Backbone as a printed PyTorch tensor [residue, N CA C, xyz], in Angstrom:
tensor([[[  6.1130,  19.0000, -23.9220],
         [  7.1400,  18.1090, -24.0140],
         [  6.8230,  17.8750, -21.9350]],

        [[  7.3920,  18.4930, -20.9230],
         [  7.6020,  17.9040, -19.5920],
         [  6.8480,  16.8220, -19.5370]],

        [[  5.4990,  17.5550, -19.3760],
         [  3.3450,  16.6470, -19.2200],
         [  3.7310,  15.7330, -20.3240]],

        [[  4.2710,  14.9890, -21.2600],
         [  4.0450,  13.8350, -21.5480],
         [  5.4730,  13.5820, -21.3000]],

        [[  6.1850,  13.5390, -20.4010],
         [  7.6860,  12.6490, -20.1630],
         [  6.9720,  12.3830, -19.3090]],

        [[  6.4170,  13.3880, -18.0080],
         [  5.9630,  12.9760, -16.8560],
         [  4.0070,  11.3130, -17.3190]],

        [[  3.9000,  11.2820, -18.1820],
         [  3.1650,  11.2770, -18.2830],
         [  3.3020,   9.7780, -18.5620]],

        [[  4.3510,   9.2820, -19.9330],
         [  5.1370,   8.4440, -20.0790],
         [  6.0360,   7.9170, -19.2100]],

        [[  6.8720,   8.4210, -18.1570],
         [  6.6840,   7.6970, -16.8140],
         [  6.3640,   7.1690, -16.0220]],

        [[  4.8570,   7.9930, -15.8750],
         [  3.6530,   6.9760, -14.8880],
         [  3.1920,   6.4340, -16.1110]],

        [[  2.7470,   5.9370, -17.1850],
         [  2.7820,   4.6240, -17.7480],
         [  3.4800,   2.9980, -17.6270]],

        [[  4.6880,   4.0020, -17.9280],
         [  5.0700,   2.5610, -17.6750],
         [  6.0740,   2.2680, -16.0890]],

        [[  5.5710,   2.8980, -14.9820],
         [  5.2330,   2.6040, -14.0520],
         [  4.5030,   2.2140, -13.0830]],

        [[  3.3430,   2.6210, -14.3490],
         [  1.7500,   1.3580, -13.5250],
         [  1.7940,   0.5140, -14.7250]],

        [[  2.6570,   0.2780, -15.5620],
         [  2.8970,  -1.3000, -15.8370],
         [  3.5880,  -2.3990, -15.4780]],

        [[  4.5690,  -1.3290, -14.6380],
         [  5.6760,  -2.8050, -14.3520],
         [  5.3090,  -2.6860, -12.4840]],

        [[  4.2070,  -1.8670, -11.9560],
         [  2.9700,  -2.7870, -10.5760],
         [  2.5280,  -2.9920, -11.3560]],

        [[  1.7070,  -3.0720, -12.2880],
         [  0.6270,  -4.1330, -12.3030],
         [  0.7960,  -5.6750, -12.1540]],

        [[  2.5140,  -5.5430, -13.6450],
         [  3.1760,  -7.2240, -13.2930],
         [  3.8400,  -7.1470, -11.7050]],

        [[  4.2820,  -6.5550, -11.2330],
         [  4.7180,  -6.5320,  -9.5670],
         [  3.4670,  -7.4860,  -8.7460]],

        [[  2.5970,  -6.1730,  -9.0790],
         [  1.6920,  -6.8760,  -8.1160],
         [  1.1080,  -8.6120,  -8.5990]],

        [[  0.6710,  -8.6090, -10.2940],
         [  0.1050,  -9.6110, -10.2410],
         [  1.2490, -11.0980,  -9.7490]],

        [[  2.5740, -10.2600,  -9.8020],
         [  3.3030, -11.6340,  -9.3160],
         [  3.7270, -11.8380,  -7.8880]],

        [[  3.0220, -11.0970,  -6.9670],
         [  2.9070, -10.9710,  -5.4810],
         [  1.5920, -11.8550,  -6.0980]],

        [[  0.4200, -11.9330,  -6.2630],
         [ -0.9300, -12.2950,  -5.6250],
         [ -0.4050, -13.8300,  -7.0140]],

        [[  0.0830, -14.1050,  -7.3660],
         [  0.4020, -15.1080,  -7.7510],
         [  1.0230, -16.0610,  -6.9140]],

        [[  2.1790, -15.5550,  -6.6790],
         [  3.9230, -16.5030,  -5.3260],
         [  3.2870, -16.3950,  -4.7510]],

        [[  2.2730, -15.1220,  -4.3250],
         [  2.0940, -14.9050,  -2.8610],
         [  1.3410, -16.4630,  -2.1110]],

        [[  0.6230, -16.9930,  -2.7960],
         [ -0.3850, -17.8560,  -2.6870],
         [ -0.4830, -18.8950,  -3.6050]],

        [[  1.0420, -19.8580,  -3.7610],
         [  0.0210, -20.5750,  -5.1850],
         [ -1.0260, -21.8950,  -5.1580]],

        [[ -1.8550, -21.9940,  -4.1440],
         [ -2.6190, -22.4690,  -4.2200],
         [ -4.2790, -21.7190,  -5.0260]],

        [[ -4.0300, -20.7490,  -5.4080],
         [ -4.6460, -20.0210,  -5.7450],
         [ -4.4790, -19.4820,  -7.4160]],

        [[ -3.8970, -20.3350,  -8.0760],
         [ -3.0970, -19.9740,  -9.2600],
         [ -2.9340, -20.9020, -10.0710]],

        [[ -2.8410, -21.0330, -11.0720],
         [ -2.4950, -22.1400, -12.2850],
         [ -1.1500, -22.5010, -11.9010]],

        [[ -0.8540, -20.8560, -12.3860],
         [  0.1330, -20.4160, -12.0860],
         [  1.4530, -21.1660, -11.3220]],

        [[  1.5840, -20.4500, -10.8360],
         [  2.0010, -20.5060,  -9.2190],
         [  2.1830, -22.0720,  -9.0640]],

        [[  0.9300, -23.0470,  -9.5490],
         [  0.7990, -24.3250,  -8.9240],
         [  1.9690, -24.8160,  -9.5740]],

        [[  2.2780, -25.2120, -10.7130],
         [  3.0880, -26.1220, -11.7300],
         [  4.0190, -25.3120, -11.4230]],

        [[  4.6330, -24.2510, -11.0180],
         [  6.1630, -24.3030,  -9.6240],
         [  6.3970, -24.2160,  -8.7990]],

        [[  5.2500, -24.5120,  -7.9270],
         [  5.7400, -24.5370,  -6.2850],
         [  6.6540, -25.4880,  -5.8790]],

        [[  7.1150, -26.8530,  -6.2180],
         [  8.0180, -27.1860,  -6.1620],
         [  9.6250, -26.0120,  -5.9350]],

        [[  9.3240, -25.2080,  -6.6690],
         [ 10.6340, -24.2270,  -7.1600],
         [ 10.6910, -23.1420,  -6.9860]],

        [[  9.4590, -22.3110,  -5.8800],
         [  9.2360, -21.5770,  -5.0760],
         [  9.1780, -21.8840,  -3.7730]],

        [[  8.4480, -22.5130,  -3.3700],
         [  8.0870, -22.6500,  -2.0490],
         [  8.9400, -21.4770,  -1.0000]],

        [[ 10.0020, -22.0500,  -0.6630],
         [ 10.4910, -21.3780,  -0.2250],
         [ 10.7230, -19.9370,  -0.4400]],

        [[ 10.7500, -18.9730,  -1.3800],
         [ 10.9660, -17.8750,  -1.4460],
         [  9.4020, -17.5500,  -1.7930]],

        [[  8.5710, -18.1050,  -1.8170],
         [  6.6310, -17.8760,  -1.8030],
         [  6.6090, -17.7910,  -0.3680]],

        [[  7.1790, -18.1860,   0.3910],
         [  6.6740, -17.9350,   1.3460],
         [  7.7730, -16.9240,   3.2950]],

        [[  8.7930, -16.8210,   2.1320],
         [ 10.1420, -15.3680,   2.2940],
         [  8.8460, -14.4150,   1.6640]],

        [[  8.7260, -14.1500,   0.5810],
         [  8.2360, -13.2030,   0.2960],
         [  6.6800, -12.7330,   1.1770]],

        [[  5.7060, -13.0220,   1.0400],
         [  4.6860, -13.3130,   1.3990],
         [  3.6610, -13.2080,   2.8990]],

        [[  5.8900, -13.2860,   3.8650],
         [  5.2710, -13.0890,   5.1870],
         [  6.4560, -13.0380,   5.8300]],

        [[  7.7140, -12.1740,   4.7040],
         [  8.2860, -12.0910,   6.1090],
         [  9.4390, -10.9980,   5.5690]],

        [[  8.5160, -10.0350,   4.2080],
         [  9.5960,  -9.0570,   3.6610],
         [  8.7440,  -8.0960,   3.1620]],

        [[  9.6010,  -7.1330,   2.7150],
         [  8.7510,  -5.4790,   2.3380],
         [  8.7060,  -5.7840,   1.2530]],

        [[  8.2600,  -5.1860,   0.4540],
         [  8.5260,  -4.9930,  -0.8590],
         [  8.0450,  -3.7030,  -1.2650]],

        [[  8.1340,  -3.0570,  -2.1050],
         [  7.9990,  -1.5500,  -2.3020],
         [  6.9810,  -1.5420,  -4.7930]],

        [[  6.4420,  -0.2190,  -5.1090],
         [  6.1930,  -0.2850,  -5.4680],
         [  4.9320,   1.0500,  -6.1950]],

        [[  5.3750,   1.7310,  -7.4410],
         [  5.1840,   2.9320,  -7.2400],
         [  4.1330,   2.5220,  -8.0490]],

        [[  2.4380,   3.4890,  -8.1130],
         [  1.3530,   3.3040,  -8.4860],
         [  0.8430,   4.3340,  -8.7950]],

        [[  0.9920,   5.5140, -10.0170],
         [  1.1130,   6.3560, -10.7410],
         [ -0.6580,   6.7220, -10.6710]],

        [[ -1.1900,   7.3350,  -9.8000],
         [ -2.8190,   7.8300, -10.0710],
         [ -2.8540,   9.9290,  -9.5590]],

        [[ -4.5810,  10.0050,  -9.2690],
         [ -4.0050,  11.1230,  -9.1830],
         [ -3.4340,  12.6810,  -9.9940]],

        [[ -2.2250,  12.0310, -10.6650],
         [ -0.9910,  13.0900, -11.0230],
         [  0.0390,  12.8240, -10.1430]],

        [[  0.0130,  11.8390,  -9.6130],
         [  1.1690,  12.1440,  -8.2600],
         [  1.6380,  10.3190,  -8.7780]],

        [[  3.4380,  10.0960,  -8.6110],
         [  3.7100,   9.0560,  -8.4250],
         [  3.3530,   8.2200,  -7.2140]],

        [[  3.1700,   7.5910,  -6.7580],
         [  3.4080,   7.5580,  -5.3660],
         [  4.5600,   6.4360,  -5.0190]],

        [[  4.8510,   5.9830,  -3.7860],
         [  5.2710,   5.0510,  -3.7040],
         [  5.1410,   4.3360,  -2.3860]],

        [[  4.8650,   2.9280,  -2.9010],
         [  3.9340,   2.3020,  -2.1880],
         [  4.8030,   1.5880,  -1.5680]],

        [[  5.0060,   1.1160,  -0.4010],
         [  5.6930,  -0.1090,   1.2050],
         [  4.8980,  -0.7170,   1.6440]],

        [[  4.3830,  -2.0070,   0.4370],
         [  4.0870,  -3.5240,   1.2080],
         [  4.4490,  -4.2150,   2.3510]],

        [[  3.5400,  -5.1490,   2.8110],
         [  4.5480,  -6.6130,   3.2530],
         [  2.8520,  -6.8730,   3.4710]],

        [[  3.1020,  -8.5440,   3.1310],
         [  1.8170,  -9.4230,   3.1180],
         [  0.5300,  -9.0760,   1.9820]],

        [[  1.1230,  -9.2050,   0.8140],
         [  0.0700,  -8.4010,  -0.2070],
         [ -0.0700,  -9.5140,  -0.5330]],

        [[ -1.0530, -10.8750,  -0.0490],
         [ -1.9980, -11.4510,  -0.2190],
         [ -2.2160, -11.3260,   1.1660]],

        [[ -2.3020, -11.2150,   2.5560],
         [ -2.6780, -11.2770,   3.1220],
         [ -4.6840, -11.4010,   3.2050]],

        [[ -4.8340, -12.0040,   4.2100],
         [ -6.5760, -11.9180,   4.3530],
         [ -7.2810, -10.4460,   5.2030]],

        [[ -6.6040, -10.0630,   5.5380],
         [ -6.9920,  -9.0130,   5.4110],
         [ -5.5480,  -7.3110,   5.4710]],

        [[ -6.7260,  -6.5270,   4.6150],
         [ -5.3960,  -5.5320,   4.5440],
         [ -5.2400,  -4.4720,   4.9800]],

        [[ -4.3160,  -3.6580,   6.0200],
         [ -4.2030,  -2.2730,   6.8020],
         [ -3.5030,  -1.4770,   6.3090]],

        [[ -4.7710,   0.0450,   5.5060],
         [ -3.5340,   0.9820,   4.7330],
         [ -3.1720,   1.8590,   6.4500]],

        [[ -1.9450,   2.2550,   6.3930],
         [ -0.9540,   3.1520,   7.0180],
         [ -0.9940,   4.2980,   7.2870]],

        [[ -1.6630,   5.2660,   7.1850],
         [ -1.5080,   6.4700,   6.4640],
         [ -0.5920,   7.2810,   7.2100]],

        [[  0.9530,   7.8570,   6.8320],
         [  0.9620,   8.7500,   7.3290],
         [  0.7710,  10.4250,   8.3890]],

        [[  1.6690,  10.8370,   9.4520],
         [  1.4020,  11.7920,   9.6110],
         [  2.3820,  13.5780,   9.1920]],

        [[  1.9160,  13.5990,   9.2420],
         [  2.7110,  15.1930,   9.0400],
         [  3.7440,  15.2080,   9.3620]],

        [[  4.5010,  15.1210,   7.5970],
         [  5.6860,  15.2840,   7.1300],
         [  6.1910,  13.6490,   6.9270]],

        [[  5.4180,  12.4610,   7.3350],
         [  5.9010,  11.6980,   7.2360],
         [  5.4020,  11.2670,   6.2460]],

        [[  6.7110,   9.5530,   6.4840],
         [  6.2900,   9.1230,   4.9690],
         [  5.9980,   6.9800,   5.4650]],

        [[  5.9110,   6.3510,   4.5860],
         [  5.7730,   5.4170,   5.0720],
         [  7.1740,   4.6650,   5.7280]],

        [[  8.3340,   4.5770,   5.2370],
         [  9.7430,   4.5390,   6.5550],
         [  9.2260,   4.7510,   7.7890]],

        [[  9.5720,   6.3620,   7.5980],
         [  9.1290,   7.0400,   8.5840],
         [  8.1540,   6.4890,  10.3400]],

        [[  7.7030,   6.8940,   9.8100],
         [  6.7450,   6.1750,  10.0890],
         [  5.4480,   4.5610,  10.4820]],

        [[  5.9210,   3.8990,  10.1790],
         [  5.6310,   3.1640,  10.0870],
         [  6.4240,   1.5660,   9.5440]],

        [[  8.5070,   1.5280,   9.5270],
         [  8.9510,   1.7240,   9.1290],
         [  9.0790,   0.2010,   9.8600]],

        [[  8.4620,  -0.3610,  12.0180],
         [  8.5860,  -1.4750,  11.8210],
         [  7.2870,  -2.6190,  11.7360]],

        [[  6.7170,  -1.3420,  12.2430],
         [  4.9770,  -2.7900,  11.0810],
         [  5.0960,  -2.6650,   9.4980]],

        [[  6.2430,  -2.2120,   9.1210],
         [  6.8550,  -3.2760,   7.7530],
         [  7.6380,  -4.0010,   8.2850]],

        [[  8.3530,  -3.7890,   8.7170],
         [  9.4910,  -4.4030,   8.6160],
         [  9.4190,  -6.1040,   9.5810]],

        [[  8.8590,  -5.6890,  10.6880],
         [  8.1660,  -7.0280,  11.4950],
         [  6.6650,  -7.1380,  11.5060]],

        [[  5.2980,  -7.0990,  10.7750],
         [  4.4540,  -6.8380,  10.7700],
         [  3.4020,  -6.6680,  11.9990]],

        [[  2.0290,  -6.7230,  11.5160],
         [  1.0290,  -6.6470,  12.9760],
         [  0.3670,  -7.5210,  12.9890]],

        [[  1.2060,  -8.1160,  14.4740],
         [  0.2340,  -9.5620,  15.1390],
         [ -0.8430,  -9.6940,  15.4720]],

        [[ -2.5320, -10.8080,  15.3100],
         [ -3.2550, -10.8170,  15.8120],
         [ -2.7560, -12.1970,  17.1160]],

        [[ -3.9220, -12.0720,  17.7990],
         [ -4.1730, -13.9020,  18.5440],
         [ -3.9120, -14.9990,  17.4700]],

        [[ -3.8500, -15.1230,  16.1810],
         [ -4.1040, -15.5870,  15.1530],
         [ -2.4380, -15.8630,  14.2990]],

        [[ -2.2260, -14.3140,  15.3420],
         [ -0.9260, -14.5620,  14.6800],
         [ -0.0900, -15.3340,  15.1980]],

        [[ -0.1690, -15.1210,  16.3770],
         [  0.9040, -15.3830,  17.5820],
         [  1.0900, -17.3270,  17.2800]],

        [[ -0.1630, -17.9310,  16.8180],
         [ -0.2820, -18.7760,  17.0460],
         [  0.3220, -19.7620,  15.6490]],

        [[ -0.0770, -18.9180,  15.3230],
         [  0.0600, -19.3530,  13.5970],
         [  1.9330, -19.0360,  13.5510]],

        [[  2.6810, -18.0880,  14.1850],
         [  4.3590, -18.9430,  14.2710],
         [  4.5470, -19.6020,  15.2060]],

        [[  3.9760, -20.5370,  15.6050],
         [  4.4370, -20.9620,  15.9760],
         [  4.2740, -22.2960,  15.4880]],

        [[  3.3280, -22.5740,  14.1160],
         [  2.6410, -23.7040,  13.0300],
         [  2.8540, -23.2890,  12.2010]],

        [[  4.1010, -21.9650,  11.9990],
         [  4.9450, -21.5540,  10.6790],
         [  3.4180, -21.3070,   9.1380]],

        [[  3.0790, -20.0930,  10.4140],
         [  1.7540, -19.9080,   8.5730],
         [  2.1570, -18.4490,   8.9830]],

        [[  1.0790, -17.6020,   7.9590],
         [  0.6940, -16.4270,   7.0180],
         [  0.6090, -16.0660,   8.0540]],

        [[  0.8980, -14.6980,   8.1530],
         [  0.2890, -13.5230,   8.6300],
         [ -1.1210, -13.2550,   8.8020]],

        [[ -1.9320, -12.7440,   9.1330],
         [ -3.4180, -13.0230,   8.9420],
         [ -3.8830, -11.4590,   7.9270]],

        [[ -2.5970, -10.6080,   9.0800],
         [ -2.5990,  -9.0300,   8.4330],
         [ -1.8820,  -8.3810,   7.1610]],

        [[ -2.1040,  -7.8540,   6.0670],
         [ -1.1700,  -7.1950,   5.5470],
         [ -1.0970,  -5.2560,   5.1970]],

        [[ -0.0980,  -5.0340,   4.7890],
         [ -0.0020,  -3.5520,   5.2400],
         [  0.7310,  -2.8650,   4.0000]],

        [[ -0.3080,  -2.1290,   3.4920],
         [  0.3170,  -0.8270,   2.4100],
         [  0.3920,   0.6540,   3.1230]],

        [[  1.7590,   1.1440,   2.9790],
         [  1.6630,   2.3660,   3.3650],
         [  1.9010,   3.3990,   2.3790]],

        [[  1.9100,   4.3880,   2.2920],
         [  2.7050,   5.0260,   1.3420],
         [  2.5750,   6.1790,   1.9370]],

        [[  4.2200,   7.0830,   0.9480],
         [  4.8910,   8.0910,   1.7730],
         [  3.3200,   8.6110,   0.8610]],

        [[  2.9490,  10.3760,   1.2780],
         [  1.5970,  11.1530,   0.6890],
         [  2.5650,  12.3540,  -0.5780]],

        [[  1.4870,  12.6180,  -1.1020],
         [  2.0220,  14.0020,  -2.3740],
         [  2.9930,  14.4650,  -1.9120]],

        [[  4.3640,  14.5700,  -2.4870],
         [  5.0210,  15.2750,  -2.7930],
         [  6.2740,  15.3050,  -1.0570]],

        [[  6.0270,  13.8860,  -0.0120],
         [  7.5800,  13.3280,   0.3880],
         [  7.0760,  12.5620,   0.2180]],

        [[  8.4730,  12.4350,   0.6540],
         [  9.4690,  10.6430,   0.6730],
         [  9.5280,  10.6050,  -0.9370]],

        [[  9.3020,   9.4050,  -1.6040],
         [  9.8970,   9.4770,  -2.4840],
         [  8.1700,   9.2360,  -3.8710]],

        [[  7.5430,   9.9480,  -3.2120],
         [  6.5310,  10.4090,  -4.2010],
         [  6.3970,  11.9480,  -4.5920]],

        [[  6.2230,  11.2540,  -6.2300],
         [  6.8050,  12.3800,  -6.7590],
         [  4.9710,  12.8240,  -7.4510]],

        [[  4.9760,  14.7190,  -7.2180],
         [  3.4560,  15.0540,  -8.1970],
         [  4.7120,  14.9750,  -9.2710]],

        [[  2.9110,  15.1390, -10.2470],
         [  3.9450,  14.7880, -11.5130],
         [  3.8980,  16.3550, -12.1480]],

        [[  3.0040,  17.2000, -12.0170],
         [  2.9100,  18.6190, -12.6300],
         [  4.5320,  19.1440, -12.0060]],

        [[  5.0450,  19.6680, -13.3320],
         [  6.7730,  20.6930, -13.1300],
         [  6.9650,  21.8010, -12.2610]],

        [[  5.3980,  22.4430, -12.1320],
         [  5.4500,  23.7310, -11.1380],
         [  4.8090,  23.0110,  -9.7980]],

        [[  4.9250,  22.1150,  -9.2470],
         [  4.7170,  22.0130,  -8.2070],
         [  5.4040,  20.1890,  -7.4820]],

        [[  6.2600,  20.5810,  -7.3140],
         [  7.2770,  19.3800,  -7.0370],
         [  7.1700,  19.1710,  -5.5900]],

        [[  7.2100,  20.0920,  -4.2560],
         [  6.5940,  20.1290,  -3.2790],
         [  5.3870,  19.6830,  -3.0390]],

        [[  4.9590,  19.5180,  -1.4110],
         [  3.6980,  19.0840,  -1.0140],
         [  3.1540,  21.2120,  -0.7490]],

        [[  1.2040,  20.4930,  -0.5030],
         [  1.5440,  21.6360,  -1.1310],
         [ -0.3760,  21.5190,   0.3870]],

        [[ -0.7190,  22.3140,   1.0730],
         [ -1.0620,  23.1500,   1.8550],
         [ -2.2260,  23.3140,   1.7830]],

        [[ -3.5170,  22.9550,   1.3870],
         [ -4.7690,  23.6910,   1.0820],
         [ -5.6460,  23.5290,   1.9080]],

        [[ -6.5270,  24.3990,   2.2360],
         [ -7.4370,  23.8650,   3.3670],
         [ -8.1180,  22.6720,   3.1620]],

        [[ -8.0510,  21.6210,   1.7370],
         [ -8.8380,  20.7690,   2.3910],
         [ -8.3900,  19.1010,   2.0250]],

        [[ -6.5380,  19.7270,   2.3980],
         [ -5.8420,  18.4040,   2.4160],
         [ -5.5070,  17.3550,   2.7910]],

        [[ -6.0290,  16.9070,   4.1650],
         [ -7.0710,  15.1290,   4.7650],
         [ -7.5740,  15.5590,   3.4240]],

        [[ -8.6120,  16.1150,   3.7340],
         [ -9.8210,  15.2210,   2.4860],
         [ -9.0420,  14.4390,   1.2410]],

        [[ -8.1580,  16.2030,   0.8150],
         [ -7.0540,  15.3240,  -0.4040],
         [ -6.3240,  14.1660,  -0.4650]],

        [[ -6.1650,  14.0190,   0.9830],
         [ -4.8510,  12.5160,   1.1390],
         [ -5.9980,  11.8810,   1.0080]],

        [[ -7.0590,  11.8130,   1.6820],
         [ -7.3820,  10.3440,   1.7720],
         [ -8.1570,   9.9380,   0.6690]],

        [[ -8.2910,  11.3050,  -0.4140],
         [ -8.4320,  10.4760,  -1.7910],
         [ -7.5560,   9.7950,  -2.0110]],

        [[ -6.2360,  10.3260,  -2.1330],
         [ -5.3860,   9.9490,  -2.9530],
         [ -4.9970,   8.7260,  -2.9480]],

        [[ -5.3290,   8.0180,  -0.7490],
         [ -4.7610,   6.9290,  -0.5830],
         [ -5.7240,   5.9770,  -1.1800]],

        [[ -7.5910,   6.4200,  -1.3410],
         [ -8.5670,   5.4980,  -1.8030],
         [ -8.1660,   5.1310,  -3.0730]],

        [[ -7.8360,   6.0700,  -3.9200],
         [ -6.7650,   5.4310,  -5.1030],
         [ -5.9680,   4.6520,  -4.5250]],

        [[ -5.3100,   4.5580,  -4.0940],
         [ -3.8080,   4.1260,  -4.4970],
         [ -4.7990,   2.3370,  -3.9860]],

        [[ -5.3830,   2.6820,  -2.6830],
         [ -6.3600,   1.3920,  -2.3460],
         [ -6.8260,   0.2730,  -3.6230]],

        [[ -7.2500,   1.5890,  -4.7030],
         [ -7.9150,   0.9310,  -5.4040],
         [ -7.1020,  -0.0160,  -6.8210]],

        [[ -6.3020,   0.5200,  -6.8530],
         [ -5.1140,   0.9470,  -8.2180],
         [ -4.1990,  -0.8210,  -7.8170]],

        [[ -4.6140,  -0.7160,  -6.1060],
         [ -3.6740,  -1.5440,  -6.1760],
         [ -4.3570,  -3.5130,  -6.1250]],

        [[ -6.4040,  -3.5700,  -6.3580],
         [ -6.8080,  -4.3460,  -5.9860],
         [ -8.3070,  -4.3950,  -4.8360]],

        [[ -7.9800,  -3.8140,  -4.3170],
         [ -7.6300,  -3.5380,  -1.9430],
         [ -9.1070,  -3.1180,  -2.0930]],

        [[-10.4680,  -3.1110,  -2.0860],
         [-11.8700,  -2.5240,  -2.4520],
         [-12.2290,  -2.7900,  -0.5700]],

        [[-11.1360,  -4.0380,   0.1130],
         [-12.1940,  -3.8580,   1.9110],
         [-10.3280,  -4.4730,   2.8130]],

        [[-10.3180,  -2.7700,   3.3990],
         [ -9.1810,  -2.8290,   4.2300],
         [ -9.5440,  -2.0210,   5.1400]],

        [[ -8.2120,  -1.8480,   6.2910],
         [ -8.9310,  -0.8180,   7.5920],
         [ -8.1580,   0.6650,   7.4440]],

        [[ -8.0240,   0.9330,   8.0480],
         [ -7.5300,   2.1420,   7.9060],
         [ -6.5480,   2.7280,   9.3620]],

        [[ -5.2360,   2.3560,   9.7750],
         [ -4.5380,   3.0750,  10.6690],
         [ -3.4730,   4.3750,  10.3530]],

        [[ -4.4210,   5.1440,  11.5380],
         [ -3.8130,   6.5740,  10.7660],
         [ -3.0600,   7.6140,  11.9710]],

        [[ -1.6250,   7.6160,  11.5030],
         [ -1.0140,   8.5830,  12.4770],
         [ -1.4030,  10.1860,  12.0390]],

        [[ -1.9090,  10.8510,  14.0580],
         [ -1.3800,  11.9190,  13.2240],
         [ -2.0930,  12.4440,  12.8250]],

        [[ -1.8000,  13.8510,  11.8710],
         [ -2.5920,  13.7280,  10.3660],
         [ -3.1220,  12.2720,   9.5410]],

        [[ -2.2620,  11.7380,   9.6310],
         [ -2.6540,  10.6560,   8.5340],
         [ -3.8810,   9.9760,   9.8130]],

        [[ -4.4450,  10.3700,  10.0980],
         [ -5.9610,   9.8830,  11.2920],
         [ -6.4480,  10.5280,  10.9680]],

        [[ -6.2350,  11.7040,  10.7610],
         [ -7.3070,  12.5720,  10.7490],
         [ -7.7520,  12.7870,   9.2370]],

        [[ -6.8040,  12.3280,   8.5310],
         [ -7.1340,  12.1770,   6.2300],
         [ -8.0910,  11.0140,   6.8480]],

        [[ -7.2450,   9.5460,   7.0440],
         [ -8.5400,   8.3320,   7.1410],
         [ -9.7240,   8.6350,   7.7760]],

        [[-10.0400,   9.2150,   8.4280],
         [-11.1110,   9.9770,   9.3650],
         [-12.0710,  10.5470,   7.8750]],

        [[-11.9010,  10.9340,   7.0580],
         [-12.4840,  11.7440,   5.4940],
         [-12.2250,  10.1650,   4.6580]],

        [[-11.0140,   9.5540,   4.7800],
         [-11.0240,   8.5910,   3.5820],
         [-12.9760,   7.6260,   4.2590]],

        [[-12.6640,   7.6570,   5.6050],
         [-14.2780,   6.9870,   6.2840],
         [-15.7930,   8.2790,   5.8810]],

        [[-15.3220,   8.8420,   6.3090],
         [-16.8250,  10.4620,   6.4460],
         [-16.9790,   9.7280,   4.4920]],

        [[-15.9030,  10.1690,   3.9460],
         [-16.1880,  10.4260,   2.1650],
         [-16.7810,   8.7020,   1.4490]],

        [[-15.6600,   8.1120,   1.7240],
         [-16.3310,   6.3440,   1.4970],
         [-18.3260,   6.3250,   2.0560]],

        [[-18.0170,   6.4930,   2.8620],
         [-19.0220,   5.8080,   4.0430],
         [-20.0590,   4.4740,   3.0020]],

        [[-18.5180,   3.0770,   3.8830],
         [-18.7770,   1.8240,   2.6340],
         [-18.4290,   1.1230,   4.1070]],

        [[-19.2930,   0.0600,   3.9030],
         [-18.8040,  -0.3570,   5.1320],
         [-18.1610,  -1.9930,   5.0100]],

        [[-17.1690,  -1.1950,   3.8710],
         [-15.6210,  -2.0740,   3.0720],
         [-14.2250,  -1.4530,   3.5230]],

        [[-14.6480,  -0.3050,   4.5910],
         [-13.6010,  -0.1710,   5.5510],
         [-13.0660,  -0.2660,   6.4840]],

        [[-12.6130,  -0.3410,   8.1550],
         [-12.7580,   0.4360,   8.8290],
         [-11.5680,   0.6300,   9.8880]],

        [[-11.9280,   2.3780,  10.1430],
         [-10.4250,   2.7690,  10.7200],
         [-10.1940,   2.6180,  12.0740]],

        [[ -9.1790,   2.7960,  12.6940],
         [ -8.4030,   2.6760,  13.9310],
         [ -7.5070,   3.9210,  14.5810]]])
């Protein structure tokens, strides 16, 4: 019965997340969608705020975990996955970046012209930490098996895939840096850049 409840919660969270991400994509850059073009005059100011200066959060249910994800500028030209260190979360390890963004030289010039940021950020709470919840009733806390770095790498890739990001860079801190290297070596793709 508990597994059924967890699965139903996961499905509801996934459906709500798809709607939230689709709304961000639709209204984050109105030139790309017909629906947004219809209401551009009504949401022009709010879409700029949503796309460039605020954080949003989502729940992504994958690999038996309901992951808490923090996003900034989800429609950016280039997304950066930020992987937290040991016992860290999106907020504790990447709060300033989520609040203020990552600046490139293009962004410095864009600030003068009030253009959108070049980089977008995705940071997740690893399984069993922060607001990410493991769905199995007997495993509510994070475990550290021998392959936990690889597990974290696969979790992060599954979250990015669920959010629709196939090409992205990875910025890892401490244990997150090791997991980022596992992600790069496991995927062996030209669509991933590790910092």
